[in-house]
Short mmCIF file of C-alpha atoms in Angstrom, two decimals:
data_model
loop_
_atom_site.label_atom_id
_atom_site.label_comp_id
_atom_site.label_asym_id
_atom_site.label_seq_id
_atom_site.Cartn_x
_atom_site.Cartn_y
_atom_site.Cartn_z
CA UNK A 1 0.42 -0.05 0.12
CA UNK A 2 3.15 2.35 1.44
CA UNK A 3 4.33 1.60 -2.52
CA UNK A 4 0.91 3.20 -4.23
CA UNK A 5 1.20 6.22 -2.47
CA UNK A 6 4.58 6.52 -3.45
CA UNK A 7 3.33 6.37 -6.43
CA UNK A 8 0.33 8.52 -6.40
CA UNK A 9 2.70 11.44 -4.80
CA UNK A 10 5.57 11.04 -7.25
CA UNK A 11 2.63 11.47 -10.15
CA UNK A 12 1.45 14.89 -7.87
CA UNK A 13 5.25 16.27 -8.27
CA UNK A 14 5.59 16.16 -11.86
CA UNK A 15 1.93 17.51 -12.86
CA UNK A 16 3.25 20.32 -10.52
CA UNK A 17 6.43 20.41 -12.21
CA UNK A 18 4.21 20.61 -15.97
CA UNK A 19 1.71 23.29 -14.86
CA UNK A 20 4.69 24.92 -13.70
CA UNK A 21 6.93 24.44 -16.68
CA UNK A 22 3.79 25.47 -18.02
CA UNK A 23 2.71 28.42 -16.34
CA UNK A 24 6.94 30.19 -16.88
CA UNK A 25 6.04 31.12 -20.55
CA UNK A 26 3.20 33.72 -20.01
CA UNK A 27 4.85 34.55 -16.11
CA UNK A 28 7.96 35.37 -19.22
CA UNK A 29 5.71 37.70 -21.51
CA UNK A 30 3.99 39.51 -18.52
CA UNK A 31 7.41 40.42 -17.20
CA UNK A 32 8.71 41.73 -20.50
CA UNK A 33 5.53 43.57 -21.54
CA UNK A 34 5.94 45.16 -17.65
CA UNK A 35 2.50 45.24 -16.09
CA UNK A 36 2.28 42.16 -14.59
CA UNK A 37 -0.74 41.34 -12.42
CA UNK A 38 0.52 42.98 -9.11
CA UNK A 39 1.11 46.28 -10.60
CA UNK A 40 4.51 46.04 -9.62
CA UNK A 41 6.56 48.22 -12.96
CA UNK A 42 9.31 45.96 -13.77
CA UNK A 43 12.18 47.39 -16.27
CA UNK A 44 11.76 47.76 -20.23
CA UNK A 45 14.29 45.93 -22.10
CA UNK A 46 17.10 47.02 -23.38
CA UNK A 47 17.94 46.93 -27.06
CA UNK A 48 18.36 43.51 -29.11
CA UNK A 49 22.04 42.89 -29.20
CA UNK A 50 23.24 42.84 -32.89
CA UNK A 51 24.02 39.41 -33.65
CA UNK A 52 20.80 38.97 -32.17
CA UNK A 53 17.91 36.58 -33.96
CA UNK A 54 14.59 36.06 -32.99
CA UNK A 55 13.91 32.57 -35.00
CA UNK A 56 16.44 31.04 -33.22
CA UNK A 57 13.67 31.49 -30.05
CA UNK A 58 12.01 27.77 -29.38
CA UNK A 59 9.38 28.79 -27.37
CA UNK A 60 6.41 30.33 -29.90
CA UNK A 61 4.76 32.69 -27.39
CA UNK A 62 7.97 34.12 -26.69
CA UNK A 63 9.38 34.10 -29.89
CA UNK A 64 6.16 35.99 -31.28
CA UNK A 65 6.14 38.71 -28.07
CA UNK A 66 9.94 39.13 -28.95
CA UNK A 67 9.23 39.88 -32.85
CA UNK A 68 6.18 42.31 -32.35
CA UNK A 69 9.18 44.28 -29.62
CA UNK A 70 11.84 43.64 -32.49
CA UNK A 71 8.88 45.47 -34.78
CA UNK A 72 8.43 48.65 -32.14
CA UNK A 73 12.09 49.54 -31.71
CA UNK A 74 12.37 49.71 -35.94
CA UNK A 75 9.39 51.26 -36.40
CA UNK A 76 10.59 54.30 -33.12
CA UNK A 77 14.01 53.96 -35.20
CA UNK A 78 12.21 55.30 -38.22
CA UNK A 79 10.41 58.17 -37.26
CA UNK A 80 13.02 58.64 -35.55
CA UNK A 81 15.11 59.13 -38.25
CA UNK A 82 12.06 61.36 -39.92
CA UNK A 83 11.57 63.56 -37.08
CA UNK A 84 15.07 64.53 -37.05
CA UNK A 85 15.28 65.37 -41.55
CA UNK A 86 11.77 67.33 -41.35
CA UNK A 87 14.01 69.36 -38.48
CA UNK A 88 17.05 69.60 -40.95
CA UNK A 89 14.11 70.80 -43.86
CA UNK A 90 13.10 73.46 -41.71
CA UNK A 91 16.17 74.46 -40.17
CA UNK A 92 17.67 74.94 -43.89
CA UNK A 93 14.70 76.15 -45.82
CA UNK A 94 15.41 77.19 -49.03
CA UNK A 95 19.16 76.03 -49.26
CA UNK A 96 17.14 72.10 -48.40
CA UNK A 97 17.58 69.68 -50.65
CA UNK A 98 15.23 68.13 -52.84
CA UNK A 99 13.82 65.08 -51.52
CA UNK A 100 14.80 61.87 -52.52
CA UNK A 101 12.33 60.00 -55.07
CA UNK A 102 11.37 57.27 -53.69
CA UNK A 103 12.34 54.03 -55.15
CA UNK A 104 9.13 51.97 -56.22
CA UNK A 105 9.36 49.08 -58.63
CA UNK A 106 7.63 50.89 -61.66
CA UNK A 107 11.51 53.19 -61.46
CA UNK A 108 13.28 50.77 -61.00
CA UNK A 109 12.31 48.74 -64.04
CA UNK A 110 14.21 46.39 -66.12
CA UNK A 111 15.18 48.26 -69.06
CA UNK A 112 13.57 46.90 -72.95
CA UNK A 113 14.83 47.61 -75.80
CA UNK A 114 11.89 47.29 -77.59
CA UNK A 115 10.41 51.06 -75.49
CA UNK A 116 8.89 53.05 -78.11
CA UNK A 117 11.23 56.49 -79.18
CA UNK A 118 7.93 59.01 -80.16
CA UNK A 119 10.28 60.22 -83.11
CA UNK A 120 11.53 57.07 -84.29
CA UNK A 121 11.37 57.31 -87.26
CA UNK A 122 10.76 53.39 -88.10
CA UNK A 123 8.27 53.26 -85.72
CA UNK A 124 6.29 55.72 -87.93
CA UNK A 125 6.47 53.75 -90.80
CA UNK A 126 4.70 50.67 -88.82
CA UNK A 127 1.94 52.43 -88.34
CA UNK A 128 1.14 54.22 -91.15
CA UNK A 129 1.18 50.58 -92.84
CA UNK A 130 -0.07 48.70 -89.73
CA UNK A 131 -3.73 46.79 -89.67
CA UNK A 132 -4.76 50.28 -88.18
CA UNK A 133 -4.10 52.58 -90.37
CA UNK A 134 -7.58 52.82 -92.08
CA UNK A 135 -9.26 54.00 -88.21
CA UNK A 136 -6.21 56.49 -87.05
CA UNK A 137 -6.17 58.31 -91.23
CA UNK A 138 -10.17 58.58 -90.66
CA UNK A 139 -10.97 56.43 -93.95
CA UNK A 140 -13.26 53.30 -91.51
CA UNK A 141 -15.12 54.59 -89.12
CA UNK A 142 -15.70 51.41 -85.81
CA UNK A 143 -18.85 49.24 -85.65
CA UNK A 144 -18.28 46.88 -82.87
CA UNK A 145 -19.82 43.64 -82.16
CA UNK A 146 -19.73 42.73 -79.00
CA UNK A 147 -20.72 38.53 -78.11
CA UNK A 148 -19.82 36.22 -75.09
CA UNK A 149 -19.14 32.33 -74.46
CA UNK A 150 -22.38 29.92 -75.07
CA UNK A 151 -24.06 29.40 -72.63
CA UNK A 152 -24.38 32.52 -70.98
CA UNK A 153 -25.02 33.01 -67.66
CA UNK A 154 -26.34 36.37 -66.01
CA UNK A 155 -23.19 38.85 -64.85
CA UNK A 156 -21.64 38.35 -68.35
CA UNK A 157 -24.23 39.44 -70.00
CA UNK A 158 -25.11 42.07 -68.14
CA UNK A 159 -21.25 43.20 -68.73
CA UNK A 160 -22.03 42.90 -72.12
CA UNK A 161 -25.00 45.30 -72.24
CA UNK A 162 -22.94 47.67 -69.87
CA UNK A 163 -19.88 47.69 -72.67
CA UNK A 164 -22.23 48.27 -75.07
CA UNK A 165 -22.77 51.43 -73.34
CA UNK A 166 -19.65 52.40 -73.09
CA UNK A 167 -18.33 52.35 -76.35
CA UNK A 168 -20.17 53.67 -79.33
CA UNK A 169 -21.91 51.33 -82.78
CA UNK A 170 -21.57 48.33 -80.56
CA UNK A 171 -23.87 46.11 -80.98
CA UNK A 172 -24.93 43.07 -78.59
CA UNK A 173 -25.54 39.93 -80.16
CA UNK A 174 -25.40 36.46 -78.63
CA UNK A 175 -23.17 33.23 -80.11
CA UNK A 176 -26.60 30.61 -79.91
CA UNK A 177 -23.84 28.17 -80.07
CA UNK A 178 -21.88 29.63 -83.50
CA UNK A 179 -18.01 29.22 -83.65
CA UNK A 180 -16.52 31.91 -84.03
CA UNK A 181 -14.96 30.55 -87.55
CA UNK A 182 -18.43 31.37 -88.44
CA UNK A 183 -19.09 34.40 -86.74
CA UNK A 184 -16.54 36.41 -88.08
CA UNK A 185 -17.06 36.07 -91.89
CA UNK A 186 -20.42 37.12 -91.06
CA UNK A 187 -18.47 40.16 -89.57
CA UNK A 188 -16.78 41.25 -92.29
CA UNK A 189 -19.38 40.78 -94.69
CA UNK A 190 -21.34 43.48 -92.76
CA UNK A 191 -18.85 46.07 -92.31
CA UNK A 192 -17.89 45.94 -88.43
CA UNK A 193 -14.51 46.86 -87.76
CA UNK A 194 -13.75 44.70 -84.31
CA UNK A 195 -15.38 41.88 -82.65
CA UNK A 196 -15.35 41.51 -78.56
CA UNK A 197 -16.10 37.53 -76.79
CA UNK A 198 -15.82 38.13 -72.95
CA UNK A 199 -15.22 34.27 -71.63
CA UNK A 200 -17.18 33.07 -68.13
CA UNK A 201 -15.99 30.75 -66.11
CA UNK A 202 -18.09 29.62 -62.67
CA UNK A 203 -20.59 32.39 -64.11
CA UNK A 204 -17.91 34.98 -64.00
CA UNK A 205 -16.17 36.59 -66.60
CA UNK A 206 -12.49 35.77 -66.91
CA UNK A 207 -11.41 36.06 -70.37
CA UNK A 208 -12.22 38.74 -73.64
CA UNK A 209 -10.72 37.69 -76.94
CA UNK A 210 -10.32 41.26 -79.45
CA UNK A 211 -10.24 40.80 -82.81
CA UNK A 212 -9.71 43.48 -86.01
CA UNK A 213 -11.29 43.10 -89.00
CA UNK A 214 -10.32 41.90 -91.13
CA UNK A 215 -7.19 41.14 -90.84
CA UNK A 216 -6.28 41.15 -87.53
CA UNK A 217 -4.37 41.27 -84.87
CA UNK A 218 -6.56 39.55 -82.30
CA UNK A 219 -5.55 39.53 -78.72
CA UNK A 220 -7.00 37.14 -75.94
CA UNK A 221 -6.51 38.89 -73.25
CA UNK A 222 -6.83 36.83 -69.04
CA UNK A 223 -10.24 39.00 -67.05
CA UNK A 224 -10.38 39.83 -63.03
CA UNK A 225 -12.34 42.62 -60.55
CA UNK A 226 -14.75 42.52 -62.78
CA UNK A 227 -17.93 45.29 -60.87
CA UNK A 228 -20.97 45.95 -62.34
CA UNK A 229 -22.09 49.13 -61.89
CA UNK A 230 -24.89 48.61 -59.00
CA UNK A 231 -21.63 46.98 -57.43
CA UNK A 232 -19.54 50.53 -57.18
CA UNK A 233 -19.80 52.34 -54.39
CA UNK A 234 -21.75 56.36 -55.17
CA UNK A 235 -21.86 55.72 -58.52
CA UNK A 236 -23.69 58.27 -60.84
CA UNK A 237 -26.24 58.15 -63.44
CA UNK A 238 -26.10 56.02 -66.57
CA UNK A 239 -23.58 57.36 -69.10
CA UNK A 240 -25.51 59.77 -72.51
CA UNK A 241 -25.30 58.76 -75.24
CA UNK A 242 -22.25 61.37 -76.55
CA UNK A 243 -18.95 60.05 -77.74
CA UNK A 244 -15.90 59.76 -74.55
CA UNK A 245 -12.57 60.66 -75.14
CA UNK A 246 -10.37 57.38 -74.05
CA UNK A 247 -6.47 58.01 -72.62
CA UNK A 248 -4.08 55.54 -72.61
CA UNK A 249 -1.74 55.30 -69.82
CA UNK A 250 1.92 53.87 -70.27
CA UNK A 251 2.02 52.01 -72.80
CA UNK A 252 5.16 52.39 -73.77
CA UNK A 253 7.35 48.81 -75.52
CA UNK A 254 6.62 48.04 -79.42
CA UNK A 255 4.32 45.66 -77.89
CA UNK A 256 2.02 48.14 -75.77
CA UNK A 257 1.63 50.62 -78.43
CA UNK A 258 -0.66 47.85 -80.42
CA UNK A 259 -2.65 46.72 -78.04
CA UNK A 260 -2.97 50.62 -76.91
CA UNK A 261 -4.04 50.82 -80.93
CA UNK A 262 -5.91 48.26 -80.69
CA UNK A 263 -8.14 49.60 -77.52
CA UNK A 264 -8.25 53.37 -79.42
CA UNK A 265 -9.32 52.18 -82.49
CA UNK A 266 -13.27 50.53 -80.71
CA UNK A 267 -13.83 54.56 -80.14
CA UNK A 268 -14.74 57.17 -82.45
CA UNK A 269 -12.73 60.39 -83.61
CA UNK A 270 -13.94 63.70 -82.28
CA UNK A 271 -14.82 63.12 -78.60
CA UNK A 272 -18.15 64.52 -78.19
CA UNK A 273 -16.91 66.98 -74.63
CA UNK A 274 -19.99 67.88 -73.79
CA UNK A 275 -20.97 63.95 -72.53
CA UNK A 276 -18.17 65.58 -70.11
CA UNK A 277 -17.37 61.24 -70.38
CA UNK A 278 -13.88 59.61 -70.70
CA UNK A 279 -12.65 56.01 -70.67
CA UNK A 280 -9.16 55.15 -69.79
CA UNK A 281 -7.25 52.41 -70.76
CA UNK A 282 -4.54 52.72 -67.08
CA UNK A 283 -1.81 49.42 -67.87
CA UNK A 284 0.55 49.22 -64.77
CA UNK A 285 3.09 46.23 -64.20
CA UNK A 286 0.92 44.91 -67.20
CA UNK A 287 -2.22 44.94 -66.23
CA UNK A 288 -4.99 47.32 -68.04
CA UNK A 289 -7.41 48.67 -65.26
CA UNK A 290 -10.38 49.89 -67.17
CA UNK A 291 -12.60 52.90 -65.66
CA UNK A 292 -15.38 54.99 -67.24
CA UNK A 293 -15.36 58.40 -65.81
CA UNK A 294 -17.65 61.60 -66.08
CA UNK A 295 -16.08 65.06 -64.90
CA UNK A 296 -18.24 67.25 -62.14
CA UNK A 297 -16.81 71.01 -62.31
CA UNK A 298 -17.27 71.70 -59.11
CA UNK A 299 -15.91 74.96 -60.06
CA UNK A 300 -13.67 77.13 -62.20
CA UNK A 301 -10.79 75.79 -60.98
CA UNK A 302 -11.99 72.64 -58.97
CA UNK A 303 -13.10 69.56 -60.60
CA UNK A 304 -14.05 65.68 -59.81
CA UNK A 305 -14.69 62.55 -60.97
CA UNK A 306 -17.82 60.01 -60.68
CA UNK A 307 -17.44 56.85 -62.34
CA UNK A 308 -20.00 55.33 -63.84
CA UNK A 309 -18.57 51.39 -64.26
CA UNK A 310 -18.27 48.76 -65.61
CA UNK A 311 -15.22 48.24 -64.08
CA UNK A 312 -12.54 45.02 -65.30
CA UNK A 313 -9.06 44.04 -65.45
CA UNK A 314 -7.03 43.21 -68.52
CA UNK A 315 -3.66 40.85 -68.58
CA UNK A 316 -2.60 40.03 -71.89
CA UNK A 317 -2.16 36.22 -72.98
CA UNK A 318 -1.51 36.28 -76.18
CA UNK A 319 -1.04 38.81 -79.20
CA UNK A 320 -2.32 36.77 -83.19
CA UNK A 321 -1.78 37.78 -86.07
CA UNK A 322 -4.56 38.21 -88.67
CA UNK A 323 -8.18 37.32 -87.27
CA UNK A 324 -8.75 34.53 -84.55
CA UNK A 325 -7.86 31.01 -85.73
CA UNK A 326 -7.16 28.81 -82.43
CA UNK A 327 -5.88 26.21 -84.47
CA UNK A 328 -3.07 27.36 -87.55
CA UNK A 329 -3.42 30.98 -85.73
CA UNK A 330 0.49 33.06 -86.96
CA UNK A 331 2.07 34.07 -83.17
CA UNK A 332 3.31 37.21 -82.21
CA UNK A 333 3.52 37.62 -78.49
CA UNK A 334 2.34 34.07 -76.16
CA UNK A 335 2.77 35.27 -72.42
CA UNK A 336 5.06 32.08 -71.18
CA UNK A 337 5.13 32.59 -66.48
CA UNK A 338 8.93 29.98 -65.91
CA UNK A 339 10.55 32.05 -69.16
CA UNK A 340 9.27 35.39 -69.01
CA UNK A 341 8.20 36.25 -65.09
CA UNK A 342 11.85 35.67 -63.45
CA UNK A 343 12.05 38.84 -62.21
CA UNK A 344 8.95 41.13 -60.81
CA UNK A 345 10.95 44.26 -62.42
CA UNK A 346 10.63 43.36 -66.58
CA UNK A 347 7.31 44.35 -68.53
CA UNK A 348 6.36 43.83 -71.44
CA UNK A 349 3.88 46.35 -72.83
#
């Protein structure tokens, strides 16, 4: 019987030891915070030594606590440096040196040989003889056909209908099971200059095909972040029938110029400024953001903008010569992620 009692006593001691070891990290954390339950404030922890590595701490709670302390210390040092620089600039006044330009992924872009020089004669000749020359010479006026993939759902249909109010002289037709190879000859015979096809997956639009008729080129985009008019907060009233302005930003390379000219050829010349509407294609890091706004003149000097919708983001997947041909088409450019996305600072548009 005595032996059994000794065993139970030893088990009790072990359990007490386990409780004590489990409570040690919590007590250590409370001691580090400097505000334990007794109300006695302990001295603050000293600065971290230069060779200190938080990853070597095995206790998870302790490691998390020390990491938050380290982040707080980094923020304090950064704020102190900012305040010091601000005081120096105020003391120097007009003699203060200019502020340094912050480093971003955009301004640290890898040099690309295909960046277009506006005074390049070769580029000017190519643009004067390419597939869009008739549009920019004002020999043709755009006429757009907008369609969808087979059996579209409500969200895709509404996006097509809203796009037709943004792009003048555009018409929405439903596929009804027709292949694109049969649709393209019908479009050419009816004097359509461009074909837009919106694809979907799981009831949401996820792709856009833009084909310039009759001789191409054809661009395939991945579509994301689609927002219809009802989903945009503080949106304005529905757009009017006035021809909008078009803004193309940051299409700097030869490939970017081709894509930008494709978007420009969707809209007629001579925008009607009385409508105060503007369509924007903004390229940033190879993502093309589409927005549709209206100017609001608050006074003679202040001007605001009001988003009308829809909005979406495009990412170029391929550029094909000629009209759409998935089997025998010749591709000018194809996005290959493993080969092309080796650097975050390299862009193609």
